[in-house]
Coordinates of C-alpha atoms and ligand atoms in Angstrom, one line a residue:
M361 CA 91.0 152.9 123.4
G362 CA 94.0 150.9 124.6
V363 CA 94.1 148.7 127.6
S364 CA 96.8 149.5 130.1
M365 CA 99.3 146.8 130.9
S366 CA 102.7 147.3 132.6
G367 CA 102.7 150.9 131.5
T368 CA 102.1 150.1 127.8
S369 CA 99.0 150.9 125.9
R370 CA 97.8 148.1 123.7
R371 CA 94.8 147.8 121.4
P372 CA 92.5 145.0 122.6
I373 CA 93.2 141.7 120.6
P374 CA 89.9 140.1 119.4
Y375 CA 89.5 136.4 118.8
G376 CA 88.9 136.9 115.1
R377 CA 89.3 139.8 112.7
H378 CA 88.8 140.5 108.9
A379 CA 91.6 141.7 106.7
V380 CA 90.7 144.2 103.9
S381 CA 93.4 145.1 101.4
E382 CA 93.7 148.0 99.0
G383 CA 92.9 145.5 96.2
D384 CA 89.7 144.5 98.0
I385 CA 88.7 148.2 98.2
D386 CA 89.5 148.8 94.5
A387 CA 87.4 145.8 93.6
V388 CA 84.4 147.1 95.5
V389 CA 84.8 150.6 94.1
A390 CA 85.0 149.3 90.5
T391 CA 81.7 147.5 91.1
L392 CA 80.1 150.7 92.4
R393 CA 81.0 152.4 89.1
S394 CA 79.6 149.5 87.1
D395 CA 76.1 148.8 85.7
F396 CA 75.3 146.3 88.3
L397 CA 74.9 146.7 92.1
T398 CA 72.8 143.6 92.9
Q399 CA 73.1 140.2 91.3
G400 CA 75.2 140.6 88.2
P401 CA 78.5 139.5 86.7
K402 CA 80.4 139.7 90.0
V403 CA 78.0 137.2 91.7
A404 CA 78.5 134.8 88.8
E405 CA 82.3 135.3 89.0
F406 CA 82.3 134.6 92.7
E407 CA 80.2 131.5 92.3
A408 CA 82.5 130.2 89.6
A409 CA 85.6 130.9 91.7
I410 CA 84.2 129.0 94.7
A411 CA 83.1 126.1 92.5
A412 CA 86.6 126.0 91.0
Y413 CA 88.3 126.2 94.4
T414 CA 86.3 123.6 96.2
G415 CA 85.8 121.3 93.2
A416 CA 82.0 121.3 93.6
K417 CA 80.0 121.3 90.4
Y418 CA 77.6 124.1 91.5
A419 CA 78.0 127.1 93.8
V420 CA 75.2 129.5 94.6
A421 CA 76.0 132.8 96.3
V422 CA 73.5 133.9 98.9
A423 CA 72.9 136.7 101.4
N424 CA 74.6 135.0 104.3
G425 CA 75.6 131.6 105.6
T426 CA 72.3 131.2 107.5
A427 CA 70.3 131.9 104.4
G428 CA 72.4 129.3 102.6
L429 CA 71.7 126.7 105.3
H430 CA 68.0 127.5 105.1
L431 CA 67.9 127.2 101.3
A432 CA 69.9 123.9 101.4
A433 CA 67.5 122.5 104.0
L434 CA 64.5 123.4 101.8
A435 CA 66.2 121.9 98.7
L436 CA 66.9 118.7 100.6
G437 CA 63.2 118.5 101.3
V438 CA 63.1 119.4 105.0
D439 CA 59.5 119.9 106.2
T440 CA 57.4 119.4 109.3
S441 CA 57.8 115.6 109.1
T442 CA 61.6 115.7 108.9
R443 CA 63.9 114.6 111.7
V444 CA 67.6 115.6 111.6
I445 CA 70.6 114.8 113.8
T446 CA 73.3 117.4 114.4
T447 CA 76.0 118.4 117.0
P448 CA 75.4 120.8 119.9
I449 CA 78.9 122.3 119.5
T450 CA 78.1 124.6 116.6
F451 CA 76.6 128.0 115.9
A452 CA 72.8 128.1 116.3
A453 CA 72.2 128.4 112.5
S454 CA 73.3 124.8 111.9
A455 CA 70.2 123.6 113.8
N456 CA 67.9 126.6 113.2
C457 CA 67.9 125.9 109.5
I458 CA 66.0 122.7 110.2
R459 CA 63.5 124.5 112.5
Y460 CA 62.9 127.2 109.9
C461 CA 61.4 124.5 107.7
G462 CA 59.4 123.0 110.6
G463 CA 61.7 120.0 111.0
S464 CA 62.9 118.6 114.4
V465 CA 66.4 118.4 115.6
A466 CA 68.2 115.7 117.8
F467 CA 71.7 116.2 119.1
A468 CA 74.4 113.6 119.0
D469 CA 77.5 114.0 121.3
I470 CA 81.0 115.1 120.1
D471 CA 84.2 113.1 120.0
P472 CA 86.3 114.6 122.9
E473 CA 89.6 114.3 120.9
T474 CA 88.4 116.2 117.8
L475 CA 85.4 118.1 119.1
L476 CA 83.5 117.0 115.9
I477 CA 80.2 115.2 115.9
D478 CA 80.9 111.6 117.0
L479 CA 80.1 108.9 114.5
A480 CA 79.4 106.3 117.2
S481 CA 77.0 108.7 119.0
V482 CA 75.1 109.3 115.7
E483 CA 74.9 105.6 115.1
R484 CA 73.5 105.0 118.6
L485 CA 70.8 107.6 118.0
L486 CA 69.9 106.0 114.6
E487 CA 69.8 102.5 116.1
S488 CA 67.5 103.6 118.9
K489 CA 64.7 104.2 116.4
P490 CA 63.2 102.3 113.4
R491 CA 64.9 102.8 110.0
G492 CA 63.3 105.9 108.3
Y493 CA 62.7 107.8 111.6
Y494 CA 65.6 110.1 110.9
H495 CA 66.0 111.8 107.5
G496 CA 69.3 113.7 107.5
L497 CA 72.5 114.9 109.2
V498 CA 73.8 118.4 109.6
V499 CA 77.5 118.1 110.3
I500 CA 80.1 120.8 110.8
D501 CA 83.9 121.0 110.3
F502 CA 84.1 122.7 113.8
A503 CA 86.9 125.2 114.2
G504 CA 88.0 124.4 110.6
R505 CA 89.0 120.8 111.4
P506 CA 87.7 118.7 108.4
L507 CA 85.2 116.0 109.4
R508 CA 86.0 112.5 107.8
L509 CA 82.9 112.7 105.7
D510 CA 83.4 109.4 103.8
A511 CA 82.7 107.5 107.1
F512 CA 79.5 109.5 107.6
R513 CA 78.4 108.9 104.0
R514 CA 78.6 105.1 104.6
L515 CA 76.6 105.4 107.8
A516 CA 74.1 107.7 106.1
D517 CA 73.7 105.3 103.1
R518 CA 73.0 102.4 105.5
H519 CA 70.2 104.5 107.0
G520 CA 68.9 106.4 104.0
L521 CA 69.9 109.8 105.1
W522 CA 71.1 113.0 103.3
I523 CA 74.0 115.0 104.6
L524 CA 74.3 118.8 104.8
E525 CA 77.8 119.9 105.6
D526 CA 78.0 123.2 107.5
A527 CA 81.5 124.2 106.2
C528 CA 81.3 127.8 107.5
H529 CA 84.6 127.3 109.4
A530 CA 86.4 125.2 106.8
L531 CA 86.9 127.0 103.5
G532 CA 90.4 125.8 102.5
G533 CA 90.4 122.7 104.7
H534 CA 90.7 119.2 103.3
F535 CA 90.8 115.6 104.5
V536 CA 92.2 112.4 103.1
D537 CA 89.6 109.8 102.6
D538 CA 89.9 106.0 103.0
T539 CA 91.0 105.6 99.4
G540 CA 93.8 108.1 99.9
A541 CA 92.1 110.8 97.9
S542 CA 92.2 114.4 99.1
Q543 CA 88.7 115.9 99.6
R544 CA 88.3 119.6 100.0
C545 CA 85.7 120.8 102.6
G546 CA 82.5 121.8 100.8
N547 CA 83.3 119.9 97.6
A548 CA 80.0 118.1 98.2
V549 CA 81.4 114.7 97.2
F550 CA 80.1 112.9 100.3
A551 CA 77.6 115.6 101.4
D552 CA 74.5 116.3 99.4
A553 CA 75.1 120.1 99.9
A554 CA 77.6 122.3 101.8
V555 CA 77.4 125.8 103.0
F556 CA 80.1 128.5 103.6
S557 CA 79.7 131.8 105.4
C558 CA 81.4 135.0 104.2
H559 CA 80.9 136.8 107.5
P560 CA 83.9 139.0 108.4
V561 CA 85.3 136.5 111.0
K562 CA 85.3 133.7 108.4
H563 CA 88.1 133.0 105.9
V564 CA 86.6 135.0 103.0
A565 CA 84.6 138.1 103.9
C566 CA 81.8 139.7 101.8
G567 CA 80.5 141.8 104.7
E568 CA 77.5 139.5 104.8
G569 CA 77.4 136.6 102.4
G570 CA 77.4 132.9 102.0
V571 CA 77.7 130.1 99.4
V572 CA 75.9 126.8 98.9
T573 CA 77.8 124.1 97.0
T574 CA 76.4 120.9 95.6
N575 CA 77.0 118.3 92.9
S576 CA 73.3 117.7 92.5
R577 CA 71.5 119.4 89.6
S578 CA 68.2 119.2 91.4
V579 CA 69.5 120.7 94.7
Y580 CA 71.2 123.4 92.7
E581 CA 68.1 124.4 90.8
K582 CA 66.0 124.5 94.0
V583 CA 68.5 126.7 95.8
V584 CA 68.7 129.1 92.8
R585 CA 64.9 129.2 92.7
Y586 CA 64.3 129.7 96.5
R587 CA 67.0 132.3 96.6
S588 CA 64.8 134.6 94.6
H589 CA 61.1 134.2 95.6
G590 CA 60.7 130.7 94.1
I591 CA 60.6 132.4 90.7
T592 CA 62.2 131.1 87.6
K593 CA 62.5 132.6 84.1
D594 CA 64.6 129.7 82.7
P595 CA 62.7 128.5 79.5
A596 CA 63.8 124.9 80.2
L597 CA 62.0 125.0 83.6
L598 CA 58.8 126.8 82.8
Q599 CA 55.5 125.0 82.8
D600 CA 54.0 127.5 80.4
N601 CA 55.6 130.0 78.1
P602 CA 53.2 132.7 76.7
G603 CA 56.0 135.2 75.9
G604 CA 59.3 136.8 76.7
W605 CA 58.0 138.7 79.7
Y606 CA 56.8 135.6 81.4
Y607 CA 58.2 134.3 84.7
E608 CA 56.8 131.6 87.0
M609 CA 56.6 131.4 90.8
Q610 CA 56.9 127.6 91.3
G611 CA 57.3 127.6 95.1
L612 CA 57.5 129.9 98.1
G613 CA 61.0 131.4 98.1
F614 CA 62.8 134.4 99.6
N615 CA 65.0 137.3 98.7
Y616 CA 68.3 135.7 99.8
R617 CA 70.4 137.2 96.9
L618 CA 73.9 138.4 97.3
S619 CA 74.8 141.8 95.8
D620 CA 77.6 142.3 93.2
I621 CA 79.2 144.8 95.7
H622 CA 79.6 142.0 98.2
A623 CA 80.6 139.4 95.6
A624 CA 83.4 141.7 94.3
L625 CA 84.8 141.8 97.9
G626 CA 84.4 138.0 98.2
S627 CA 86.3 137.2 95.0
S628 CA 89.1 139.6 95.9
Q629 CA 89.4 138.0 99.3
L630 CA 89.3 134.5 97.9
S631 CA 92.4 135.3 95.8
R632 CA 94.3 135.7 99.2
L633 CA 92.8 132.6 100.9
E634 CA 95.9 130.4 100.7
E635 CA 98.1 133.1 102.2
G636 CA 95.6 133.5 105.1
I637 CA 95.6 129.8 105.8
A638 CA 99.4 129.6 105.8
R639 CA 99.4 132.4 108.3
R640 CA 96.7 130.7 110.5
E641 CA 98.8 127.5 110.3
A642 CA 101.9 129.3 111.6
I643 CA 99.9 130.8 114.4
A644 CA 98.4 127.4 115.4
T645 CA 101.9 125.8 115.4
R646 CA 103.3 128.6 117.7
Y647 CA 100.4 128.2 120.1
D648 CA 100.8 124.4 120.1
D649 CA 104.5 124.7 121.0
A650 CA 103.9 127.4 123.6
F651 CA 101.2 125.4 125.5
R652 CA 102.9 122.0 125.4
G653 CA 103.4 120.7 129.0
S654 CA 101.1 123.4 130.5
A655 CA 97.6 123.2 131.9
V656 CA 96.2 124.5 128.6
R657 CA 94.9 121.6 126.6
T658 CA 95.3 121.9 122.8
F659 CA 93.6 119.8 120.1
G660 CA 96.3 119.5 117.5
R661 CA 95.3 118.7 113.9
P662 CA 94.5 115.6 111.8
D663 CA 97.6 113.5 110.8
R664 CA 96.7 113.9 107.1
G665 CA 94.8 116.6 105.3
R666 CA 94.6 120.3 106.3
H667 CA 92.9 122.1 109.2
A668 CA 91.6 125.4 108.1
H669 CA 92.1 127.0 111.6
H670 CA 89.1 129.2 111.7
L671 CA 89.3 129.0 115.5
Y672 CA 92.1 128.1 117.9
V673 CA 90.2 126.4 120.7
V674 CA 91.7 125.2 124.0
E675 CA 90.5 123.8 127.3
V676 CA 91.6 125.6 130.4
P677 CA 90.9 125.1 134.2
S678 CA 88.7 127.7 135.9
R679 CA 87.5 129.0 132.6
R680 CA 85.5 131.8 134.0
E681 CA 88.4 133.3 135.9
V682 CA 90.7 132.8 132.9
Y683 CA 88.2 134.4 130.6
D684 CA 87.8 137.5 132.9
A685 CA 91.5 137.9 133.6
L686 CA 92.3 137.7 129.8
H687 CA 89.7 140.3 129.0
E688 CA 91.2 142.6 131.7
R689 CA 94.5 142.3 129.9
G690 CA 92.9 143.1 126.5
V691 CA 92.9 139.6 125.2
L692 CA 89.3 139.2 124.0
A693 CA 89.1 135.4 124.1
Q694 CA 85.6 133.9 123.3
V695 CA 83.7 130.6 123.9
H696 CA 82.6 128.5 121.0
Y697 CA 80.0 127.3 121.7
V698 CA 77.4 127.3 124.4
P699 CA 76.0 123.8 123.6
L700 CA 72.8 124.2 121.6
H701 CA 70.8 121.6 123.5
T702 CA 71.2 123.7 126.7
M703 CA 69.7 126.9 125.0
P704 CA 66.3 127.8 126.4
Y705 CA 64.8 127.6 122.9
Y706 CA 66.0 124.1 122.3
R707 CA 65.2 123.0 125.8
D708 CA 61.7 124.3 125.2
V709 CA 61.3 122.3 122.0
G710 CA 62.2 119.2 123.9
F711 CA 65.9 118.7 124.5
E712 CA 67.3 118.1 128.0
S713 CA 70.6 119.4 129.4
G714 CA 72.8 116.8 131.0
A715 CA 72.5 114.2 128.2
L716 CA 75.6 114.9 126.2
A717 CA 78.6 114.3 128.5
H718 CA 81.5 115.1 126.1
A719 CA 79.9 118.3 124.7
E720 CA 79.1 119.6 128.2
A721 CA 82.6 118.7 129.6
Y722 CA 84.3 120.5 126.7
Y723 CA 82.0 123.6 127.1
E724 CA 82.9 123.9 130.9
R725 CA 86.6 124.5 129.9
A726 CA 86.4 125.8 126.4
L727 CA 88.1 129.0 125.2
S728 CA 88.9 130.4 121.8
L729 CA 92.2 132.3 121.5
P730 CA 92.9 135.1 118.9
M731 CA 93.3 133.5 115.5
Y732 CA 93.4 135.6 112.3
P733 CA 96.0 136.3 109.6
T734 CA 96.8 139.8 110.7
L735 CA 97.5 138.8 114.3
T736 CA 101.2 140.0 114.6
D737 CA 104.0 137.9 116.2
D738 CA 104.2 140.5 118.9
E739 CA 100.5 140.3 119.7
Q740 CA 100.6 136.5 119.7
A741 CA 103.6 136.6 122.1
Y742 CA 101.5 138.9 124.4
V743 CA 98.5 136.5 124.2
I744 CA 100.7 133.4 125.0
D745 CA 102.3 135.1 128.0
A746 CA 99.0 136.3 129.3
V747 CA 97.3 132.9 128.9
L748 CA 100.2 131.1 130.6
A749 CA 100.4 133.6 133.5
V750 CA 96.6 133.6 134.1
V751 CA 96.3 129.8 133.9
K752 CA 99.2 129.4 136.3
A753 CA 97.6 131.9 138.7
V754 CA 94.3 130.0 138.9
A755 CA 95.8 126.5 138.9
Ligands
LIG1883 C1 79.1 131.8 110.9 C2 78.4 130.5 110.9 C3 77.1 130.3 110.4 C4 76.3 131.5 109.9 O1 76.8 132.2 108.9 P1 76.3 133.7 108.7 O2 77.0 134.1 107.4 O3 76.7 134.5 109.9 O4 74.8 133.7 108.6 C5 76.6 129.1 110.4 N1 77.2 128.0 110.9 C6 78.4 128.2 111.5 C7 79.1 127.0 112.1 C8 79.0 129.4 111.5 O5 80.2 129.5 112.1

């Protein structure tokens, strides 16, 4: 159904959208004709391709990004005695993965210039407690902007913390570290483990899917084991070996496996990732240029490295009116995210609203505009005109 605007009928423009090619469809159909539907050669291929792309030593494909975060948290040893710091400006799964394991979550504030978790705010939390009180950090490359993880690693090392990078927005992003080396998001050089989502709005879609990356053999082995019921058949890992049939359940795991059908789609999509990012980059540049000098605040990009542009977030005055007026015009802008510490669930487990000034100020004005590779120039022009007109009308 089109939305009527000045006599023209136009398909609503979402904030994000997947792109499935004929090649993707052929890859999935070929898998349906093969001997494997669930975990088989396509899963192994997808894992190898993600490891090669990111530079991480190990990649484990899982049912979805949330499952990946849960498995990574388990592999990092999160339990009921674990306390973890994260950001409130993220999807709920970044914090929920700690709660699944019974751990507790504290929220640091964001840097208002980058919208990423603020190093100084994390440091203040750490220093407000005795050493050893906190055990880990879950950080996120929000909107696809790479977090400077080398600085977080130094802080984490001083306080004995592990780092889990929620890289669900950032496949294809990279930053330049203090030594001048380029570091791809999710390469797990500074983080102990990283997680990607392959949900259709993310860069590489499997339908549902996710990947955990790490350079640690022990994290890798645990993620593999917990992905499939805590069971291993690997002769090198068995405690006993009475015969070829034997397998061992060594911990309480889950069925978080990815199917070969999904993995075939993921590998085919991954082969077009660079094209997609180049298109996202062009869309971001055009928005940046269009909003310069207007009441729409943009967040640019890091001077060095590469923003993966999962989301194009802006701040606008009178957000509610702007959001409603854009939806009336068929521009389905979204808000990323309602701060996690204000959610009833997290308030109930002990976190107050009103404590994180930058996160709350950003949320009051936050809006995500359409950003996906198949957004056409014509559609983007329509979005820009609508945003500028609506913002002018409410100002
Ligand atoms: C999408 C997303 C997830 C969860 O991924 P799913 O594949 O949907 O489970 C986790 N964290 C962030 C930041 C995300 O954007």
